[in-house]
């Protein structure tokens, strides 16, 4: 997690009610080291958690359908490509080809019925002017 010195101003994600317990995640765009990437936030055991949408095994997006990261029992985050399995609470690999890796966390906060994420030194919000020339629409 970022230190307070690295942490940016909070970025609004959604209303707290949009993240249903062990339901569909909210997928959102970020910049990791200045490059476009995706992240996701979901509610698990009453707590909102957020990670980069990147498998530790292969740097690919993990959801098997947009916003769907949990296994059939809604117990673990699973990469749809090779089956790497992660603990939702801390992003720790618990099975499959991800070894001893962890998902990259984003700091999130739930307050006043809203969910916010905090940018770090390495993971920043996307602003239209930040996109590489070929990524602009």
GROMACS .gro file of N, CA and C in nm, residues 10-132:
model
  369
   10UNK      N    1  -0.850   1.138  -0.313
   10UNK     CA    2  -0.940   1.028  -0.344
   10UNK      C    3  -1.013   1.050  -0.477
   11UNK      N    4  -1.032   0.940  -0.549
   11UNK     CA    5  -1.106   0.939  -0.675
   11UNK      C    6  -1.236   0.864  -0.653
   12UNK      N    7  -1.348   0.925  -0.687
   12UNK     CA    8  -1.478   0.860  -0.668
   12UNK      C    9  -1.492   0.743  -0.764
   13UNK      N   10  -1.538   0.629  -0.712
   13UNK     CA   11  -1.565   0.512  -0.795
   13UNK      C   12  -1.714   0.493  -0.820
   14UNK      N   13  -1.791   0.484  -0.712
   14UNK     CA   14  -1.934   0.451  -0.726
   14UNK      C   15  -2.003   0.469  -0.593
   15UNK      N   16  -2.135   0.452  -0.594
   15UNK     CA   17  -2.206   0.448  -0.467
   15UNK      C   18  -2.179   0.312  -0.403
   16UNK      N   19  -2.178   0.307  -0.273
   16UNK     CA   20  -2.150   0.182  -0.202
   16UNK      C   21  -2.251   0.073  -0.238
   17UNK      N   22  -2.374   0.110  -0.266
   17UNK     CA   23  -2.480   0.013  -0.298
   17UNK      C   24  -2.454  -0.060  -0.430
   18UNK      N   25  -2.371  -0.003  -0.517
   18UNK     CA   26  -2.342  -0.067  -0.646
   18UNK      C   27  -2.255  -0.191  -0.632
   19UNK      N   28  -2.181  -0.202  -0.523
   19UNK     CA   29  -2.095  -0.318  -0.501
   19UNK      C   30  -2.167  -0.415  -0.408
   20UNK      N   31  -2.231  -0.513  -0.467
   20UNK     CA   32  -2.309  -0.612  -0.394
   20UNK      C   33  -2.214  -0.719  -0.339
   21UNK      N   34  -2.241  -0.766  -0.221
   21UNK     CA   35  -2.158  -0.870  -0.158
   21UNK      C   36  -2.132  -0.986  -0.252
   22UNK      N   37  -2.003  -1.011  -0.281
   22UNK     CA   38  -1.957  -1.120  -0.368
   22UNK      C   39  -2.025  -1.118  -0.505
   23UNK      N   40  -2.054  -0.998  -0.551
   23UNK     CA   41  -2.120  -0.981  -0.680
   23UNK      C   42  -2.023  -0.936  -0.788
   24UNK      N   43  -2.080  -0.878  -0.891
   24UNK     CA   44  -2.002  -0.827  -1.004
   24UNK      C   45  -1.914  -0.711  -0.956
   25UNK      N   46  -1.790  -0.709  -1.003
   25UNK     CA   47  -1.696  -0.603  -0.968
   25UNK      C   48  -1.717  -0.482  -1.057
   26UNK      N   49  -1.674  -0.368  -1.009
   26UNK     CA   50  -1.668  -0.247  -1.089
   26UNK      C   51  -1.530  -0.243  -1.152
   27UNK      N   52  -1.524  -0.241  -1.284
   27UNK     CA   53  -1.397  -0.235  -1.357
   27UNK      C   54  -1.376  -0.090  -1.400
   28UNK      N   55  -1.254  -0.039  -1.381
   28UNK     CA   56  -1.227   0.100  -1.415
   28UNK      C   57  -1.085   0.115  -1.469
   29UNK      N   58  -1.064   0.221  -1.545
   29UNK     CA   59  -0.936   0.247  -1.609
   29UNK      C   60  -0.844   0.325  -1.517
   30UNK      N   61  -0.715   0.290  -1.522
   30UNK     CA   62  -0.610   0.359  -1.448
   30UNK      C   63  -0.487   0.367  -1.538
   31UNK      N   64  -0.387   0.437  -1.490
   31UNK     CA   65  -0.256   0.436  -1.553
   31UNK      C   66  -0.158   0.373  -1.455
   32UNK      N   67  -0.090   0.268  -1.500
   32UNK     CA   68   0.015   0.207  -1.418
   32UNK      C   69   0.147   0.242  -1.484
   33UNK      N   70   0.233   0.312  -1.412
   33UNK     CA   71   0.359   0.360  -1.467
   33UNK      C   72   0.337   0.436  -1.598
   34UNK      N   73   0.226   0.512  -1.605
   34UNK     CA   74   0.196   0.593  -1.722
   34UNK      C   75   0.131   0.520  -1.837
   35UNK      N   76   0.108   0.389  -1.824
   35UNK     CA   77   0.049   0.309  -1.930
   35UNK      C   78  -0.094   0.270  -1.894
   36UNK      N   79  -0.186   0.270  -1.991
   36UNK     CA   80  -0.325   0.231  -1.961
   36UNK      C   81  -0.334   0.090  -1.903
   37UNK      N   82  -0.416   0.076  -1.802
   37UNK     CA   83  -0.440  -0.054  -1.738
   37UNK      C   84  -0.583  -0.051  -1.684
   38UNK      N   85  -0.629  -0.165  -1.640
   38UNK     CA   86  -0.761  -0.174  -1.579
   38UNK      C   87  -0.745  -0.219  -1.434
   39UNK      N   88  -0.840  -0.177  -1.354
   39UNK     CA   89  -0.846  -0.219  -1.214
   39UNK      C   90  -0.990  -0.261  -1.185
   40UNK      N   91  -1.011  -0.323  -1.070
   40UNK     CA   92  -1.147  -0.361  -1.032
   40UNK      C   93  -1.164  -0.349  -0.881
   41UNK      N   94  -1.287  -0.323  -0.843
   41UNK     CA   95  -1.324  -0.316  -0.701
   41UNK      C   96  -1.443  -0.408  -0.681
   42UNK      N   97  -1.442  -0.482  -0.570
   42UNK     CA   98  -1.556  -0.567  -0.536
   42UNK      C   99  -1.573  -0.572  -0.386
   43UNK      N  100  -1.691  -0.612  -0.345
   43UNK     CA  101  -1.720  -0.625  -0.202
   43UNK      C  102  -1.709  -0.772  -0.166
   44UNK      N  103  -1.630  -0.799  -0.062
   44UNK     CA  104  -1.611  -0.936  -0.015
   44UNK      C  105  -1.611  -0.935   0.136
   45UNK      N  106  -1.699  -1.013   0.195
   45UNK     CA  107  -1.715  -1.020   0.341
   45UNK      C  108  -1.735  -0.882   0.402
   46UNK      N  109  -1.817  -0.801   0.335
   46UNK     CA  110  -1.854  -0.670   0.386
   46UNK      C  111  -1.754  -0.560   0.362
   47UNK      N  112  -1.641  -0.590   0.302
   47UNK     CA  113  -1.534  -0.493   0.282
   47UNK      C  114  -1.508  -0.474   0.132
   48UNK      N  115  -1.483  -0.351   0.091
   48UNK     CA  116  -1.448  -0.326  -0.049
   48UNK      C  117  -1.297  -0.344  -0.064
   49UNK      N  118  -1.258  -0.421  -0.167
   49UNK     CA  119  -1.117  -0.440  -0.202
   49UNK      C  120  -1.101  -0.403  -0.349
   50UNK      N  121  -0.980  -0.362  -0.387
   50UNK     CA  122  -0.954  -0.327  -0.526
   50UNK      C  123  -0.814  -0.371  -0.565
   51UNK      N  124  -0.802  -0.416  -0.690
   51UNK     CA  125  -0.674  -0.464  -0.743
   51UNK      C  126  -0.661  -0.424  -0.889
   52UNK      N  127  -0.537  -0.423  -0.938
   52UNK     CA  128  -0.518  -0.413  -1.082
   52UNK      C  129  -0.574  -0.539  -1.145
   53UNK      N  130  -0.633  -0.527  -1.259
   53UNK     CA  131  -0.688  -0.642  -1.331
   53UNK      C  132  -0.575  -0.705  -1.413
   54UNK      N  133  -0.479  -0.761  -1.342
   54UNK     CA  134  -0.362  -0.824  -1.402
   54UNK      C  135  -0.326  -0.948  -1.324
   55UNK      N  136  -0.326  -1.061  -1.391
   55UNK     CA  137  -0.284  -1.185  -1.327
   55UNK      C  138  -0.134  -1.179  -1.300
   56UNK      N  139  -0.092  -1.238  -1.190
   56UNK     CA  140   0.051  -1.244  -1.157
   56UNK      C  141   0.124  -1.338  -1.253
   57UNK      N  142   0.058  -1.444  -1.295
   57UNK     CA  143   0.119  -1.545  -1.382
   57UNK      C  144   0.147  -1.488  -1.520
   58UNK      N  145   0.048  -1.431  -1.584
   58UNK     CA  146   0.060  -1.371  -1.716
   58UNK      C  147  -0.008  -1.234  -1.707
   59UNK      N  148   0.058  -1.127  -1.747
   59UNK     CA  149  -0.003  -0.995  -1.730
   59UNK      C  150  -0.120  -0.974  -1.827
   60UNK      N  151  -0.231  -1.039  -1.796
   60UNK     CA  152  -0.352  -1.030  -1.877
   60UNK      C  153  -0.470  -1.003  -1.785
   61UNK      N  154  -0.576  -0.945  -1.841
   61UNK     CA  155  -0.696  -0.921  -1.761
   61UNK      C  156  -0.758  -1.054  -1.723
   62UNK      N  157  -0.816  -1.059  -1.604
   62UNK     CA  158  -0.857  -1.187  -1.546
   62UNK      C  159  -1.006  -1.218  -1.555
   63UNK      N  160  -1.092  -1.118  -1.570
   63UNK     CA  161  -1.236  -1.146  -1.564
   63UNK      C  162  -1.282  -1.230  -1.683
   64UNK      N  163  -1.367  -1.328  -1.655
   64UNK     CA  164  -1.415  -1.419  -1.759
   64UNK      C  165  -1.531  -1.358  -1.835
   65UNK      N  166  -1.603  -1.266  -1.775
   65UNK     CA  167  -1.698  -1.176  -1.838
   65UNK      C  168  -1.675  -1.043  -1.769
   66UNK      N  169  -1.716  -0.934  -1.833
   66UNK     CA  170  -1.688  -0.802  -1.776
   66UNK      C  171  -1.734  -0.796  -1.630
   67UNK      N  172  -1.638  -0.773  -1.539
   67UNK     CA  173  -1.669  -0.757  -1.397
   67UNK      C  174  -1.687  -0.886  -1.320
   68UNK      N  175  -1.671  -1.000  -1.385
   68UNK     CA  176  -1.688  -1.130  -1.317
   68UNK      C  177  -1.551  -1.191  -1.288
   69UNK      N  178  -1.514  -1.189  -1.161
   69UNK     CA  179  -1.383  -1.237  -1.118
   69UNK      C  180  -1.390  -1.357  -1.024
   70UNK      N  181  -1.502  -1.377  -0.958
   70UNK     CA  182  -1.511  -1.481  -0.856
   70UNK      C  183  -1.544  -1.617  -0.915
   71UNK      N  184  -1.498  -1.721  -0.848
   71UNK     CA  185  -1.526  -1.859  -0.891
   71UNK      C  186  -1.674  -1.890  -0.871
   72UNK      N  187  -1.715  -2.011  -0.911
   72UNK     CA  188  -1.856  -2.051  -0.904
   72UNK      C  189  -1.911  -2.047  -0.762
   73UNK      N  190  -1.825  -2.073  -0.662
   73UNK     CA  191  -1.869  -2.069  -0.522
   73UNK      C  192  -1.861  -1.928  -0.463
   74UNK      N  193  -1.814  -1.831  -0.542
   74UNK     CA  194  -1.801  -1.691  -0.500
   74UNK      C  195  -1.705  -1.678  -0.381
   75UNK      N  196  -1.601  -1.763  -0.381
   75UNK     CA  197  -1.507  -1.766  -0.269
   75UNK      C  198  -1.370  -1.709  -0.304
   76UNK      N  199  -1.325  -1.725  -0.429
   76UNK     CA  200  -1.192  -1.681  -0.470
   76UNK      C  201  -1.199  -1.599  -0.598
   77UNK      N  202  -1.099  -1.511  -0.615
   77UNK     CA  203  -1.079  -1.443  -0.743
   77UNK      C  204  -1.002  -1.542  -0.831
   78UNK      N  205  -1.050  -1.563  -0.953
   78UNK     CA  206  -0.987  -1.661  -1.043
   78UNK      C  207  -0.956  -1.594  -1.176
   79UNK      N  208  -0.835  -1.618  -1.225
   79UNK     CA  209  -0.797  -1.572  -1.358
   79UNK      C  210  -0.861  -1.665  -1.461
   80UNK      N  211  -0.932  -1.607  -1.555
   80UNK     CA  212  -1.003  -1.688  -1.655
   80UNK      C  213  -0.910  -1.753  -1.756
   81UNK      N  214  -0.786  -1.711  -1.763
   81UNK     CA  215  -0.696  -1.764  -1.866
   81UNK      C  216  -0.632  -1.896  -1.824
   82UNK      N  217  -0.566  -1.900  -1.708
   82UNK     CA  218  -0.497  -2.022  -1.664
   82UNK      C  219  -0.542  -2.072  -1.528
   83UNK      N  220  -0.644  -2.011  -1.468
   83UNK     CA  221  -0.698  -2.061  -1.342
   83UNK      C  222  -0.622  -2.022  -1.217
   84UNK      N  223  -0.532  -1.924  -1.226
   84UNK     CA  224  -0.466  -1.876  -1.104
   84UNK      C  225  -0.574  -1.828  -1.007
   85UNK      N  226  -0.559  -1.863  -0.879
   85UNK     CA  227  -0.663  -1.837  -0.779
   85UNK      C  228  -0.605  -1.751  -0.667
   86UNK      N  229  -0.683  -1.648  -0.628
   86UNK     CA  230  -0.636  -1.550  -0.530
   86UNK      C  231  -0.739  -1.531  -0.419
   87UNK      N  232  -0.688  -1.504  -0.299
   87UNK     CA  233  -0.773  -1.466  -0.185
   87UNK      C  234  -0.825  -1.325  -0.208
   88UNK      N  235  -0.955  -1.303  -0.203
   88UNK     CA  236  -1.007  -1.168  -0.222
   88UNK      C  237  -0.963  -1.070  -0.113
   89UNK      N  238  -0.944  -1.117   0.010
   89UNK     CA  239  -0.910  -1.027   0.120
   89UNK      C  240  -0.777  -0.956   0.102
   90UNK      N  241  -0.677  -1.027   0.046
   90UNK     CA  242  -0.544  -0.967   0.037
   90UNK      C  243  -0.475  -0.989  -0.098
   91UNK      N  244  -0.541  -1.055  -0.194
   91UNK     CA  245  -0.484  -1.075  -0.326
   91UNK      C  246  -0.376  -1.181  -0.333
   92UNK      N  247  -0.357  -1.257  -0.226
   92UNK     CA  248  -0.252  -1.359  -0.220
   92UNK      C  249  -0.290  -1.479  -0.307
   93UNK      N  250  -0.193  -1.531  -0.383
   93UNK     CA  251  -0.215  -1.649  -0.464
   93UNK      C  252  -0.235  -1.770  -0.374
   94UNK      N  253  -0.341  -1.847  -0.400
   94UNK     CA  254  -0.367  -1.967  -0.321
   94UNK      C  255  -0.374  -2.093  -0.408
   95UNK      N  256  -0.356  -2.079  -0.539
   95UNK     CA  257  -0.360  -2.195  -0.625
   95UNK      C  258  -0.334  -2.160  -0.770
   96UNK      N  259  -0.289  -2.259  -0.844
   96UNK     CA  260  -0.262  -2.237  -0.986
   96UNK      C  261  -0.123  -2.182  -1.011
   97UNK      N  262  -0.100  -2.130  -1.131
   97UNK     CA  263   0.035  -2.093  -1.174
   97UNK      C  264   0.085  -1.958  -1.124
   98UNK      N  265   0.024  -1.899  -1.024
   98UNK     CA  266   0.067  -1.767  -0.976
   98UNK      C  267   0.173  -1.774  -0.866
   99UNK      N  268   0.213  -1.894  -0.827
   99UNK     CA  269   0.320  -1.911  -0.729
   99UNK      C  270   0.292  -1.843  -0.598
  100UNK      N  271   0.388  -1.767  -0.549
  100UNK     CA  272   0.372  -1.695  -0.422
  100UNK      C  273   0.335  -1.549  -0.444
  101UNK      N  274   0.287  -1.518  -0.564
  101UNK     CA  275   0.256  -1.379  -0.599
  101UNK      C  276   0.130  -1.327  -0.533
  102UNK      N  277   0.109  -1.199  -0.554
  102UNK     CA  278  -0.010  -1.129  -0.505
  102UNK      C  279  -0.058  -1.035  -0.614
  103UNK      N  280  -0.188  -1.014  -0.616
  103UNK     CA  281  -0.242  -0.911  -0.702
  103UNK      C  282  -0.195  -0.775  -0.650
  104UNK      N  283  -0.186  -0.678  -0.738
  104UNK     CA  284  -0.145  -0.543  -0.699
  104UNK      C  285  -0.266  -0.469  -0.641
  105UNK      N  286  -0.261  -0.434  -0.512
  105UNK     CA  287  -0.377  -0.370  -0.449
  105UNK      C  288  -0.385  -0.221  -0.480
  106UNK      N  289  -0.504  -0.170  -0.476
  106UNK     CA  290  -0.530  -0.026  -0.478
  106UNK      C  291  -0.597   0.006  -0.345
  107UNK      N  292  -0.559   0.116  -0.286
  107UNK     CA  293  -0.621   0.156  -0.160
  107UNK      C  294  -0.761   0.210  -0.188
  108UNK      N  295  -0.859   0.158  -0.115
  108UNK     CA  296  -0.997   0.202  -0.131
  108UNK      C  297  -1.054   0.241   0.005
  109UNK      N  298  -1.157   0.324   0.000
  109UNK     CA  299  -1.223   0.368   0.121
  109UNK      C  300  -1.372   0.379   0.091
  110UNK      N  301  -1.451   0.335   0.187
  110UNK     CA  302  -1.596   0.350   0.178
  110UNK      C  303  -1.638   0.447   0.286
  111UNK      N  304  -1.699   0.558   0.244
  111UNK     CA  305  -1.748   0.657   0.340
  111UNK      C  306  -1.866   0.732   0.281
  112UNK      N  307  -1.958   0.772   0.367
  112UNK     CA  308  -2.075   0.848   0.326
  112UNK      C  309  -2.149   0.781   0.210
  113UNK      N  310  -2.159   0.647   0.217
  113UNK     CA  311  -2.231   0.568   0.117
  113UNK      C  312  -2.169   0.576  -0.023
  114UNK      N  313  -2.040   0.608  -0.028
  114UNK     CA  314  -1.968   0.616  -0.155
  114UNK      C  315  -1.838   0.538  -0.142
  115UNK      N  316  -1.782   0.496  -0.258
  115UNK     CA  317  -1.654   0.425  -0.261
  115UNK      C  318  -1.553   0.511  -0.338
  116UNK      N  319  -1.433   0.523  -0.281
  116UNK     CA  320  -1.326   0.602  -0.340
  116UNK      C  321  -1.199   0.516  -0.349
  117UNK      N  322  -1.114   0.545  -0.446
  117UNK     CA  323  -0.981   0.483  -0.450
  117UNK      C  324  -0.878   0.595  -0.445
  118UNK      N  325  -0.761   0.560  -0.391
  118UNK     CA  326  -0.654   0.657  -0.375
  118UNK      C  327  -0.540   0.626  -0.473
  119UNK      N  328  -0.508   0.720  -0.561
  119UNK     CA  329  -0.393   0.700  -0.648
  119UNK      C  330  -0.264   0.686  -0.566
  120UNK      N  331  -0.167   0.619  -0.625
  120UNK     CA  332  -0.036   0.604  -0.562
  120UNK      C  333   0.069   0.660  -0.657
  121UNK      N  334   0.192   0.648  -0.619
  121UNK     CA  335   0.302   0.694  -0.705
  121UNK      C  336   0.298   0.620  -0.839
  122UNK      N  337   0.262   0.491  -0.837
  122UNK     CA  338   0.268   0.409  -0.958
  122UNK      C  339   0.135   0.394  -1.031
  123UNK      N  340   0.025   0.411  -0.961
  123UNK     CA  341  -0.108   0.392  -1.021
  123UNK      C  342  -0.186   0.521  -1.007
  124UNK      N  343  -0.219   0.580  -1.122
  124UNK     CA  344  -0.281   0.712  -1.126
  124UNK      C  345  -0.415   0.705  -1.200
  125UNK      N  346  -0.500   0.804  -1.179
  125UNK     CA  347  -0.624   0.809  -1.257
  125UNK      C  348  -0.595   0.846  -1.402
  126UNK      N  349  -0.685   0.809  -1.489
  126UNK     CA  350  -0.673   0.842  -1.630
  126UNK      C  351  -0.739   0.978  -1.652
  127UNK      N  352  -0.665   1.067  -1.712
  127UNK     CA  353  -0.721   1.194  -1.758
  127UNK      C  354  -0.707   1.194  -1.909
  128UNK      N  355  -0.801   1.253  -1.978
  128UNK     CA  356  -0.800   1.249  -2.125
  128UNK      C  357  -0.665   1.290  -2.180
  129UNK      N  358  -0.603   1.393  -2.125
  129UNK     CA  359  -0.474   1.441  -2.175
  129UNK      C  360  -0.360   1.344  -2.146
  130UNK      N  361  -0.380   1.247  -2.055
  130UNK     CA  362  -0.275   1.152  -2.019
  130UNK      C  363  -0.264   1.035  -2.118
  131UNK      N  364  -0.369   1.010  -2.197
  131UNK     CA  365  -0.368   0.895  -2.286
  131UNK      C  366  -0.267   0.913  -2.399
  132UNK      N  367  -0.195   0.805  -2.434
  132UNK     CA  368  -0.106   0.813  -2.550
  132UNK      C  369  -0.187   0.850  -2.674
   0.00000   0.00000   0.00000
